[in-house]
Coordinates of C-alpha atoms and ligand atoms in Angstrom, one line a residue:
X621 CA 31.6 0.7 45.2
X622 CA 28.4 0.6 45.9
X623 CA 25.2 1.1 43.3
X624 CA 23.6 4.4 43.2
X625 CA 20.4 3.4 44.0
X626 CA 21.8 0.3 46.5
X627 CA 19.0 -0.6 49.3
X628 CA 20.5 0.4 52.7
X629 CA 18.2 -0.8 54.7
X630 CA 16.8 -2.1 58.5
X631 CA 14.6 -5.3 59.2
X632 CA 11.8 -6.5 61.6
X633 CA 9.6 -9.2 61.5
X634 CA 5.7 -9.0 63.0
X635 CA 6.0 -11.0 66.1
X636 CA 9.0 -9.6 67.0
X637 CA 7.4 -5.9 67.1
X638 CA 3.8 -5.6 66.3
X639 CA 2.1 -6.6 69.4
X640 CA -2.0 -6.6 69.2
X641 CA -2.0 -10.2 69.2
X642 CA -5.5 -10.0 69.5
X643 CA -6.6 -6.3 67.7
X644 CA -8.8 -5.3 64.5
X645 CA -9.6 -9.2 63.7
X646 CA -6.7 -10.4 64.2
X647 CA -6.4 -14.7 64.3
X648 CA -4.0 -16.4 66.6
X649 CA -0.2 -17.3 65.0
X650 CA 1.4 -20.5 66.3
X651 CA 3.7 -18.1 68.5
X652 CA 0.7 -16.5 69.9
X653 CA -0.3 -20.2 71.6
X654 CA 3.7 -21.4 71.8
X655 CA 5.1 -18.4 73.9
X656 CA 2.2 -19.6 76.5
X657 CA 3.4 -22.7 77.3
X658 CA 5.1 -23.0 80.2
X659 CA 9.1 -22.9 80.1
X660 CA 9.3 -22.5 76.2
X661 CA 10.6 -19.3 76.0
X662 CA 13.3 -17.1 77.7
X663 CA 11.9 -16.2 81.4
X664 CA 8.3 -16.8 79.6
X665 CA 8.7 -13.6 77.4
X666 CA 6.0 -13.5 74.6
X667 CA 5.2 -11.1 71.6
X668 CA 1.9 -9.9 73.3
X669 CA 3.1 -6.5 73.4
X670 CA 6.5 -6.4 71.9
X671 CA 7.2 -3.2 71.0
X672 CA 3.2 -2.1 69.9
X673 CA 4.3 -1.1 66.4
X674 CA 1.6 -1.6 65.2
X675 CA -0.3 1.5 67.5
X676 CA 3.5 3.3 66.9
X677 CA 4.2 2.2 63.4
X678 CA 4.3 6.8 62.4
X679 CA 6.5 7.3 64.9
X680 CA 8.9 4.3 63.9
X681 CA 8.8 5.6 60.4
X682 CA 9.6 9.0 61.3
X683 CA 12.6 7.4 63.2
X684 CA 13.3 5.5 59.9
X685 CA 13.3 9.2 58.1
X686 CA 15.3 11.0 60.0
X687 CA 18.2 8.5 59.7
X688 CA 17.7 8.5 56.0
X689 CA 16.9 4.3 55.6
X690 CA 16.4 3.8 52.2
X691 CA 14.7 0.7 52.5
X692 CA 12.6 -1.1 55.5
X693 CA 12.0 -4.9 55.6
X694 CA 9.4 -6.2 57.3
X695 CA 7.0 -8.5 57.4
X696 CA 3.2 -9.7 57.2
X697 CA 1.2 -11.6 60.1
X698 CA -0.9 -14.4 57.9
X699 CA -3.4 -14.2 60.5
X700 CA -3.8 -10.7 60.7
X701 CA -4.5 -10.6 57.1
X702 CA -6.5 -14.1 57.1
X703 CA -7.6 -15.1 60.4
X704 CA -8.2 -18.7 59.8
X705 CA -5.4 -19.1 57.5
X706 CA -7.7 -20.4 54.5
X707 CA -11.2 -18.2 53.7
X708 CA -12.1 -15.1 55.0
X709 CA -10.3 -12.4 54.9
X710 CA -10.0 -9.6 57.4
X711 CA -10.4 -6.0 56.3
X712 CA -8.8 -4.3 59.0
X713 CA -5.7 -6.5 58.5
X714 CA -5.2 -5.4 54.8
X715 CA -6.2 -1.6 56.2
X716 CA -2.7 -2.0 58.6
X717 CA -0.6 -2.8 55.9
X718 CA -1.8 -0.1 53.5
X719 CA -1.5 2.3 56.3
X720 CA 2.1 1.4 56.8
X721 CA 3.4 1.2 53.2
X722 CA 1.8 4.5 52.2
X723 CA 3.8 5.7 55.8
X724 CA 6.8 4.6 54.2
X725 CA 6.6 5.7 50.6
X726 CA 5.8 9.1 51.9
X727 CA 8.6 9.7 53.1
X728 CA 10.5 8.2 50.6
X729 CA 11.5 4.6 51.8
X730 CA 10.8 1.5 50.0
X731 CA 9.0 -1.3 52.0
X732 CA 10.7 -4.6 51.2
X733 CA 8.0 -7.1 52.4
X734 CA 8.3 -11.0 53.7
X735 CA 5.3 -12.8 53.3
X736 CA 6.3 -15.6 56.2
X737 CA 8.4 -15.1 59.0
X738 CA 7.1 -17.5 61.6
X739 CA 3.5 -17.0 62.2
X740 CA 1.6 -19.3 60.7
X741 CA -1.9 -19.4 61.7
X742 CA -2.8 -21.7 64.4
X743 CA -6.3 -23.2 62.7
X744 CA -3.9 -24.3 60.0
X745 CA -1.9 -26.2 62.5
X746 CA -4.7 -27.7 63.9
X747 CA -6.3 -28.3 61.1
X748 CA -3.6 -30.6 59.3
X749 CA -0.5 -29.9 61.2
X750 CA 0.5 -26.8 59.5
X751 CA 4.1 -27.4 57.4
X752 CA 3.6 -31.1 57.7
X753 CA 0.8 -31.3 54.6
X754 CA 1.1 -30.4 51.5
X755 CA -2.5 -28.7 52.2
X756 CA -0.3 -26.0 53.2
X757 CA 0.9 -25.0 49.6
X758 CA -2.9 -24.1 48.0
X759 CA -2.9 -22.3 51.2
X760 CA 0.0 -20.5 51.2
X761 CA -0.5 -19.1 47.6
X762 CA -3.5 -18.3 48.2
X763 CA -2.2 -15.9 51.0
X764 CA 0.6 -14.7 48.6
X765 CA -2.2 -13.5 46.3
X766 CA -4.1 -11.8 48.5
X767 CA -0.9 -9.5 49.6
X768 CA 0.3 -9.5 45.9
X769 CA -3.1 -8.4 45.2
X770 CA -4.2 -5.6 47.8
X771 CA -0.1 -4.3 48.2
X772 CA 1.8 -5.5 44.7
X773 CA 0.9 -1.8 43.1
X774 CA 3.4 0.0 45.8
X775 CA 5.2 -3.2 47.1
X776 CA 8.3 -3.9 44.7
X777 CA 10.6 -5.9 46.4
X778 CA 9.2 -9.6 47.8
X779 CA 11.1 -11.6 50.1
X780 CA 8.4 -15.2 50.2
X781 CA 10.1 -16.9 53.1
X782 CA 12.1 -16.1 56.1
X783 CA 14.8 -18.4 57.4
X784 CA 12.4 -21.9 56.2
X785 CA 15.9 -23.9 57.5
X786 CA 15.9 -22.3 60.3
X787 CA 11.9 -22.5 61.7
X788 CA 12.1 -25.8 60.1
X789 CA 14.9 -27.0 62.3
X790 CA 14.2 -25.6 65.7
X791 CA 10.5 -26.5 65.3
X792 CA 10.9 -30.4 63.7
X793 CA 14.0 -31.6 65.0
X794 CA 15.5 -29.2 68.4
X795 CA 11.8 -29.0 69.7
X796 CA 12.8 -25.8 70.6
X797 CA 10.0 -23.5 68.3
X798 CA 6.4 -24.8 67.2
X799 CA 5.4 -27.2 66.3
X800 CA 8.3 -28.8 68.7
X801 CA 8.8 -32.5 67.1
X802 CA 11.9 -34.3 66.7
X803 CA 11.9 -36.4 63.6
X804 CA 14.1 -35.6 60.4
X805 CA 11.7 -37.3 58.0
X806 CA 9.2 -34.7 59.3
X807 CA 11.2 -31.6 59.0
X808 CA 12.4 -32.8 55.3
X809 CA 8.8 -32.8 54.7
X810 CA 8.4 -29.5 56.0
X811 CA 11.2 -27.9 54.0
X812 CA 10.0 -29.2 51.2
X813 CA 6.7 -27.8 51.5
X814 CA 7.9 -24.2 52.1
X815 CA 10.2 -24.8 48.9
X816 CA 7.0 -25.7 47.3
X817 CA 5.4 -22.7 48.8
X818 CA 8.2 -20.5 47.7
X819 CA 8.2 -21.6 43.8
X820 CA 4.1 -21.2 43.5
X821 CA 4.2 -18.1 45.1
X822 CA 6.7 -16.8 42.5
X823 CA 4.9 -18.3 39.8
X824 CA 2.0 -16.6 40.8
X825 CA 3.8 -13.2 41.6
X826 CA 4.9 -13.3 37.6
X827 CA 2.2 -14.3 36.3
X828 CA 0.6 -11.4 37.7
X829 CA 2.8 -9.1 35.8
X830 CA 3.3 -6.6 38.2
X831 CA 6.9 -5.6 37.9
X832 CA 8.8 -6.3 41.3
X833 CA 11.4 -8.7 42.1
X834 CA 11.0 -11.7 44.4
X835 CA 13.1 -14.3 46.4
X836 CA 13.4 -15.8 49.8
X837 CA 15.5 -15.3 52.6
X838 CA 17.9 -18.8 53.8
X839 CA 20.3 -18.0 56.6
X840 CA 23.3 -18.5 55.9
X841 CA 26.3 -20.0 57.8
X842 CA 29.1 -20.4 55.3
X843 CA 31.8 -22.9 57.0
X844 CA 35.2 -24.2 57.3
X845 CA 37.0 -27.5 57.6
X846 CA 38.5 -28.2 61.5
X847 CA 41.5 -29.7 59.7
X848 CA 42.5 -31.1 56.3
X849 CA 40.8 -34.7 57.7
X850 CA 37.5 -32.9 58.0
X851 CA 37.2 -32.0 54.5
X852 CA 34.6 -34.7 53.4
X853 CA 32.5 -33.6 56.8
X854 CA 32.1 -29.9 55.3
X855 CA 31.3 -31.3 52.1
X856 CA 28.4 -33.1 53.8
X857 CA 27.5 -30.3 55.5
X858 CA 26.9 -27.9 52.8
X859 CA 24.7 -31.0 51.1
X860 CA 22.6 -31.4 54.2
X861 CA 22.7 -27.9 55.2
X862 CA 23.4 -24.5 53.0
X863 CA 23.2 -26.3 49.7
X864 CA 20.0 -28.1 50.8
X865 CA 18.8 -25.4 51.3
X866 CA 19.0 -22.7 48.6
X867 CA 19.5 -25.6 45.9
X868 CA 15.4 -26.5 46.7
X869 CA 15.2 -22.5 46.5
X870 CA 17.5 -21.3 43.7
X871 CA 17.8 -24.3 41.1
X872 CA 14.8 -26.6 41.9
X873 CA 16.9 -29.9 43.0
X874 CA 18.1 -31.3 46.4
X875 CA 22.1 -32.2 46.5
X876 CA 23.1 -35.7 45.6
X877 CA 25.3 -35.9 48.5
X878 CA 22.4 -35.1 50.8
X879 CA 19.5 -37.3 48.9
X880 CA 22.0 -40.5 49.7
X881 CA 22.6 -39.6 53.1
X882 CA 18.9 -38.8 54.0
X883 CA 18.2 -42.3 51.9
X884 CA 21.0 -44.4 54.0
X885 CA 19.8 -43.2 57.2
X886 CA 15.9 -44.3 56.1
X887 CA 14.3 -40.5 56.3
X888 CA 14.2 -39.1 53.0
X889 CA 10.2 -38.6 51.9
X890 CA 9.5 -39.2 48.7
X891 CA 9.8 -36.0 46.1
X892 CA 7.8 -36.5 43.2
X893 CA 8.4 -35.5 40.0
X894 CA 5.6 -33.0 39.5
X895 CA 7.4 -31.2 42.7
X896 CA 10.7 -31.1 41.3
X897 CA 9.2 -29.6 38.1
X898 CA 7.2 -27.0 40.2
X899 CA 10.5 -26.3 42.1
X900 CA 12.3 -26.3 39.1
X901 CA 10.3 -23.8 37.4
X902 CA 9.8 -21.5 40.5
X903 CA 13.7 -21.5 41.0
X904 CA 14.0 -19.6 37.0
X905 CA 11.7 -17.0 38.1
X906 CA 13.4 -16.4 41.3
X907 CA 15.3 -12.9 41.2
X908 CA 17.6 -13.0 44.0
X909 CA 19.0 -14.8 46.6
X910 CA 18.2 -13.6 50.3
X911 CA 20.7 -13.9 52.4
X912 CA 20.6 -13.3 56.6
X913 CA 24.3 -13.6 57.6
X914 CA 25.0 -14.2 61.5
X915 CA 28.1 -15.9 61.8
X916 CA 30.7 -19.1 60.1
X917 CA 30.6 -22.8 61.5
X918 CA 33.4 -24.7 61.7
X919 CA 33.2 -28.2 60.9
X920 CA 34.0 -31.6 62.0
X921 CA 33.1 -35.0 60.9
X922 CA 31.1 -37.0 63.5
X923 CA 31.2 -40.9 63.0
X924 CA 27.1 -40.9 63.4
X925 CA 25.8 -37.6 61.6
X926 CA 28.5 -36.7 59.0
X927 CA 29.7 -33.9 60.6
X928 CA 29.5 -31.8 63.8
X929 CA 29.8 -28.4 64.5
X930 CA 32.7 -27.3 66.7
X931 CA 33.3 -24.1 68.3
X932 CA 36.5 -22.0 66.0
X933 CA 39.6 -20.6 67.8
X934 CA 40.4 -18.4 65.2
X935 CA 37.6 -15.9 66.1
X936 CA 35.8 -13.8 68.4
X937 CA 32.2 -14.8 69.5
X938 CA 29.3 -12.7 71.0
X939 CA 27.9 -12.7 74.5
X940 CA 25.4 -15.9 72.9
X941 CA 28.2 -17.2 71.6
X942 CA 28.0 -16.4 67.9
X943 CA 31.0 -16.4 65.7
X944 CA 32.2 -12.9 64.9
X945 CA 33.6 -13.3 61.2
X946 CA 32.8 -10.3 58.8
X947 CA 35.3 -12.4 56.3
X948 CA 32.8 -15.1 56.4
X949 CA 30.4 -13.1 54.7
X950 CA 32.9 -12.2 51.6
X951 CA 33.7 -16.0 51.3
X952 CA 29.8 -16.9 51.8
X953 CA 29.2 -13.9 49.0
X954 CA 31.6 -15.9 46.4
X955 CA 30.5 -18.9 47.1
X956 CA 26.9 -18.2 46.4
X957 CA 28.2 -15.9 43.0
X958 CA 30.2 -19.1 42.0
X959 CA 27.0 -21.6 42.6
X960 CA 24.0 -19.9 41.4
X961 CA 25.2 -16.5 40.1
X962 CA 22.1 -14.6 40.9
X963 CA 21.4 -11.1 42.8
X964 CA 22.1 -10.9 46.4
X965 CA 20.3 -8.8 49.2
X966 CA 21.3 -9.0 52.5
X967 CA 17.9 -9.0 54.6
X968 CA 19.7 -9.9 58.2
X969 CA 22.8 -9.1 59.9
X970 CA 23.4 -7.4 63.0
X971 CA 25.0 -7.9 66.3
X972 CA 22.8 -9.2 69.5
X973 CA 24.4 -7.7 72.3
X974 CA 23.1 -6.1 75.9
X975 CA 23.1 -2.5 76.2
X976 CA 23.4 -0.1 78.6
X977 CA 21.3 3.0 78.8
X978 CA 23.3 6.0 81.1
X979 CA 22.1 8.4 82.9
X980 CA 22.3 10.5 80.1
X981 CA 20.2 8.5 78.2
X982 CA 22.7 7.8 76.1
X983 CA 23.6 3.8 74.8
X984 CA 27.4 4.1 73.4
X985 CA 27.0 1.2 71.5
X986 CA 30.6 1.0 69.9
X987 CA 30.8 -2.6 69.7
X988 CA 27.4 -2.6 67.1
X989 CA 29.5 -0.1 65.0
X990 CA 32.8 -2.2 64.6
X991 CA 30.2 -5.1 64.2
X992 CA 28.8 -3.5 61.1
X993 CA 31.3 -1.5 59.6
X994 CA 33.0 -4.9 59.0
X995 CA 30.9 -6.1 57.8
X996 CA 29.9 -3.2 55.5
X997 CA 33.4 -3.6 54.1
X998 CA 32.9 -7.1 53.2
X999 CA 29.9 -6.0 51.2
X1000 CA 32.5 -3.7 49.5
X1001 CA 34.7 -6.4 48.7
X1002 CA 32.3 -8.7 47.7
X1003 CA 31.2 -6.4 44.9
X1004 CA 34.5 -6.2 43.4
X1005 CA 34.8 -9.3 43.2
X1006 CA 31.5 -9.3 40.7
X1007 CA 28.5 -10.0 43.3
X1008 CA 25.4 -8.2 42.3
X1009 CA 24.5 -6.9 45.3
X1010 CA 20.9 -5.3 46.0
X1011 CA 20.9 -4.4 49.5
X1012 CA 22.1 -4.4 53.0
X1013 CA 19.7 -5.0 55.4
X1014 CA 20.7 -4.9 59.7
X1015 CA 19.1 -6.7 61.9
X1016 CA 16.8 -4.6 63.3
X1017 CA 16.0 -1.7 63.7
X1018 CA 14.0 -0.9 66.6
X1019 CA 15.0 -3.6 69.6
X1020 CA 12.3 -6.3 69.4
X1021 CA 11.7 -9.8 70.9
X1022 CA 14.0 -12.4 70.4
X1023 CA 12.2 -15.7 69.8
X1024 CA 14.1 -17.3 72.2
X1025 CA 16.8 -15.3 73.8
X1026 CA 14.1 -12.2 74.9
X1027 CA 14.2 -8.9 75.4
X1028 CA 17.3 -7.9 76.5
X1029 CA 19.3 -9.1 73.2
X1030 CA 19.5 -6.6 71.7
X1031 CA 19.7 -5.6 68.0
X1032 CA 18.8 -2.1 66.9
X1033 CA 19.2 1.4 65.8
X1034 CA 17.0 2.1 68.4
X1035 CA 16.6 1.2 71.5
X1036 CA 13.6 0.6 73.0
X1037 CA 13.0 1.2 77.0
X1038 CA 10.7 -2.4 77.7
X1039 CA 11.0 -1.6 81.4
X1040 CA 9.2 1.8 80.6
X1041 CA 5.3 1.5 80.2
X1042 CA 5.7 4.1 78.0
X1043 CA 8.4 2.2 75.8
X1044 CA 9.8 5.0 74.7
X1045 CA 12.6 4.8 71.7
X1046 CA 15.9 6.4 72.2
X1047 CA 18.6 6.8 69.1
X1048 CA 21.3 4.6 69.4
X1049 CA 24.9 5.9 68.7
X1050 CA 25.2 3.2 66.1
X1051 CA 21.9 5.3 64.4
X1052 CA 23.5 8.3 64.1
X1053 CA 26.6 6.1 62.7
X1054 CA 24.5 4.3 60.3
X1055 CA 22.7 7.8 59.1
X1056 CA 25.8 8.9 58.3
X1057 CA 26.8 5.7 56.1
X1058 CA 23.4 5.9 53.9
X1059 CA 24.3 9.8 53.5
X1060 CA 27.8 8.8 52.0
X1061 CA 26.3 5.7 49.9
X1062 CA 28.5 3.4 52.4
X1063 CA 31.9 5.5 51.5
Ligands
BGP2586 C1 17.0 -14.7 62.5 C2 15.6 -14.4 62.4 C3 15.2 -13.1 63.1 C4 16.0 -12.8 64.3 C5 17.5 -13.0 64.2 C6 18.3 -12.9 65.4 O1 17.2 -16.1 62.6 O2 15.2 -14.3 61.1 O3 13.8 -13.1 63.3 O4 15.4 -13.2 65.5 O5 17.7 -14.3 63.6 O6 18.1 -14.1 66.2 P1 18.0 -14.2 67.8 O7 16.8 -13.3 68.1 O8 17.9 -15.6 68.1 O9 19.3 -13.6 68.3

């Protein structure tokens, strides 16, 4: 059963739908310069445009009305709000955000806000390599404040970082997102700094006394063992992956399992103790666990690196090859009530698929509908079993940019025509489906 006042909700992030890359003051994000190079994106695609929210963002809202969302996530440009990343700050940046929480409070949806989903500021990269200094935690509070500060009266729900495993993987070991460097002594470096980032930020937020709850968003693959032989590789995946993770996050300390392995293979930075304390301390405020919840791995152990991920039989997989494993998310759900028995709110989960628009203008989007009903149910089940659940959060709810994968994964409610000048929106069958849900409280 779900709570009477549970968060059914829809996500976005700025990149991925603002657009005005360059509008009202606006500085440049490391994807602004990144989606310019040559080759680093899908067929070049960049977020110049993207869906031009922010000249739409009334008409998405009245989109987000008439289905009935209770809740919208989305997420604040650093640049847009301080150009240089550090200093000045810009008026009409702060002026876009007010605009679209009032949007959303009158008419009755709650903004749930992330402070960092990808776009740093380029000067800060430039200036000292971005996530690689620990510059970058002054820096990032700083920003924090100013959005507590100028939104915290209207803004309840805080969500500090997006996906930090996730940016901090592609972008310091894959080379496939900024800053594109492969060395794991780096990227440790770099996750630690946004953990950093994440406790001071909730320091702050409580000091401040204004009354909201706050957390961060880890994605979250849950996993399974190949075979019974594999069983010590999973454990060494969840110590150099989910536990890594949300430990840093949720109780201020870094698996032992993970520490020794990082030490035996020579890349572990040093953690002072001041850290850990900060960590530690930032971890006891934190209200809830974010979760975004794609898909399982499957594990096997790999003589080299621990483990290796291996592809799973037992299950379906999506046109990018994702896992389709709505169980995942109930066993992901006790395993997270069993470790750090906290809140949970589901900011991500969705189903990237290609869709067809008829000649009726019509997208029968079935599959999106069995993707989330499942998964709904899980949510259900996890509940009973004794998780405090918050919200449920798809991803998205307009189509938007895919960092990597472009335009034509698609993800929303709403469809958006990017072959159309006009971009016109068009209700998906899955947003009638989904208005229908929220009416009956997920019944
Ligand atoms: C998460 C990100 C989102 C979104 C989503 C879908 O990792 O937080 O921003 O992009 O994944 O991913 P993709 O666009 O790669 O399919």
């Amino acid at each position: 059963m779900f709570k009477k006042d549970f968060l059914w909700g829809s996500a976005s992030a700025a990149y991925q739908i603002e657009g005005a890359i360059n509008t009202d003051g606006k500085g440049s994000s490391i994807w602004d310069v990144w989606a310019h190079i040559e080759g680093k994106t899908f067929e070049g695609t960049n977020g110049d445009i993207a869906c031009d929210h922010y000249h739409r963002f009334k008409e998405d809202v009245q989109l987000m009305k008439e289905q009935g969302l209770k809740a919208y996530r989305f997420s604040i440009s650093w640049p847009r709000i301080i150009p240089k990343g550090r200093g000045e700050i810009n008026p009409l940046g702060i002026k876009f955000y007010n605009d679209l929480i009032d949007e959303l409070i009158k008419n009755d949806i709650i903004p749930v806000v992330t402070l960092y989903h990808w776009d740093l500021p380029q000067a800060l990269q430039d200036l000292y390599s971005g996530w690689l200094s620990p510059e970058i935690v002054e820096d990032f509070e700083n920003y924090a404040s100013v959005c507590f500060e100028n939104f915290g009266d209207r803004v309840k729900h805080w969500i500090v970082m997006n996906e930090p495993n996730i940016f901090t993987q592609l972008g310091y070991i894959l080379q496939i997102h900024p800053p594109g460097i492969n060395d794991p002594y780096m990227y440790l470096k770099a996750y630690h700094h946004t953990a950093l980032a994440h406790a001071k930020s909730v320091l702050k937020y409580k000091s401040m006394n204004q009354g909201g709850i706050i957390g961060s968003s880890i994605a979250f693959s849950p996993a399974y063992a190949e075979n019974e032989e594999d069983n010590e590789a999973l454990e060494h995946y969840y110590a150099t992956g989910p536990w890594w993770f949300m430990d840093s996050y949720m109780k201020g300390e870094y698996p032992e399992i993970g520490l020794n392995y990082y030490k035996e293979i020579a890349c572990l930075p040093e953690f002072s103790k001041d850290d850990m304390a900060i960590l530690k301390e930032g971890a006891e405020l934190t209200d809830f666990i974010g979760i975004n919840y794609y898909q399982t791995a499957m594990i096997r152990k790999h003589e080299t690196y621990g483990h290796e991920q291996v592809k799973n039989p037992n299950v379906e997989h999506t046109d990018w090859g994702w896992a389709i494993d709505p169980e995942g998310l109930l066993y992901g759900m006790k395993e997270l009530k069993d470790r750090y028995d906290k809140p949970v709110l589901i900011s991500e989960n969705g189903l990237g698929a290609y869709d067809t628009l008829t000649d009726d203008l019509e997208i029968e989007d079935d599959y999106r509908i069995d993707f989330i009903k499942k998964h709904i149910e899980a949510c259900d089940q996890a509940i009973e079993y004794g998780v405090d659940l918050i919200a449920y959060m798809t991803w998205s709810f307009t189509d938007l940019l895919s960092w990597l994968n472009g335009y034509k994964k698609r993800y929303g409610f709403v469809f958006i025509d990017f072959e159309d000048d006009t971009l016109r929106r068009i209700k998906k069958k899955s947003y009638y489906w989904y208005k229908d849900v929220i009416e009956n409280n997920g019944l």
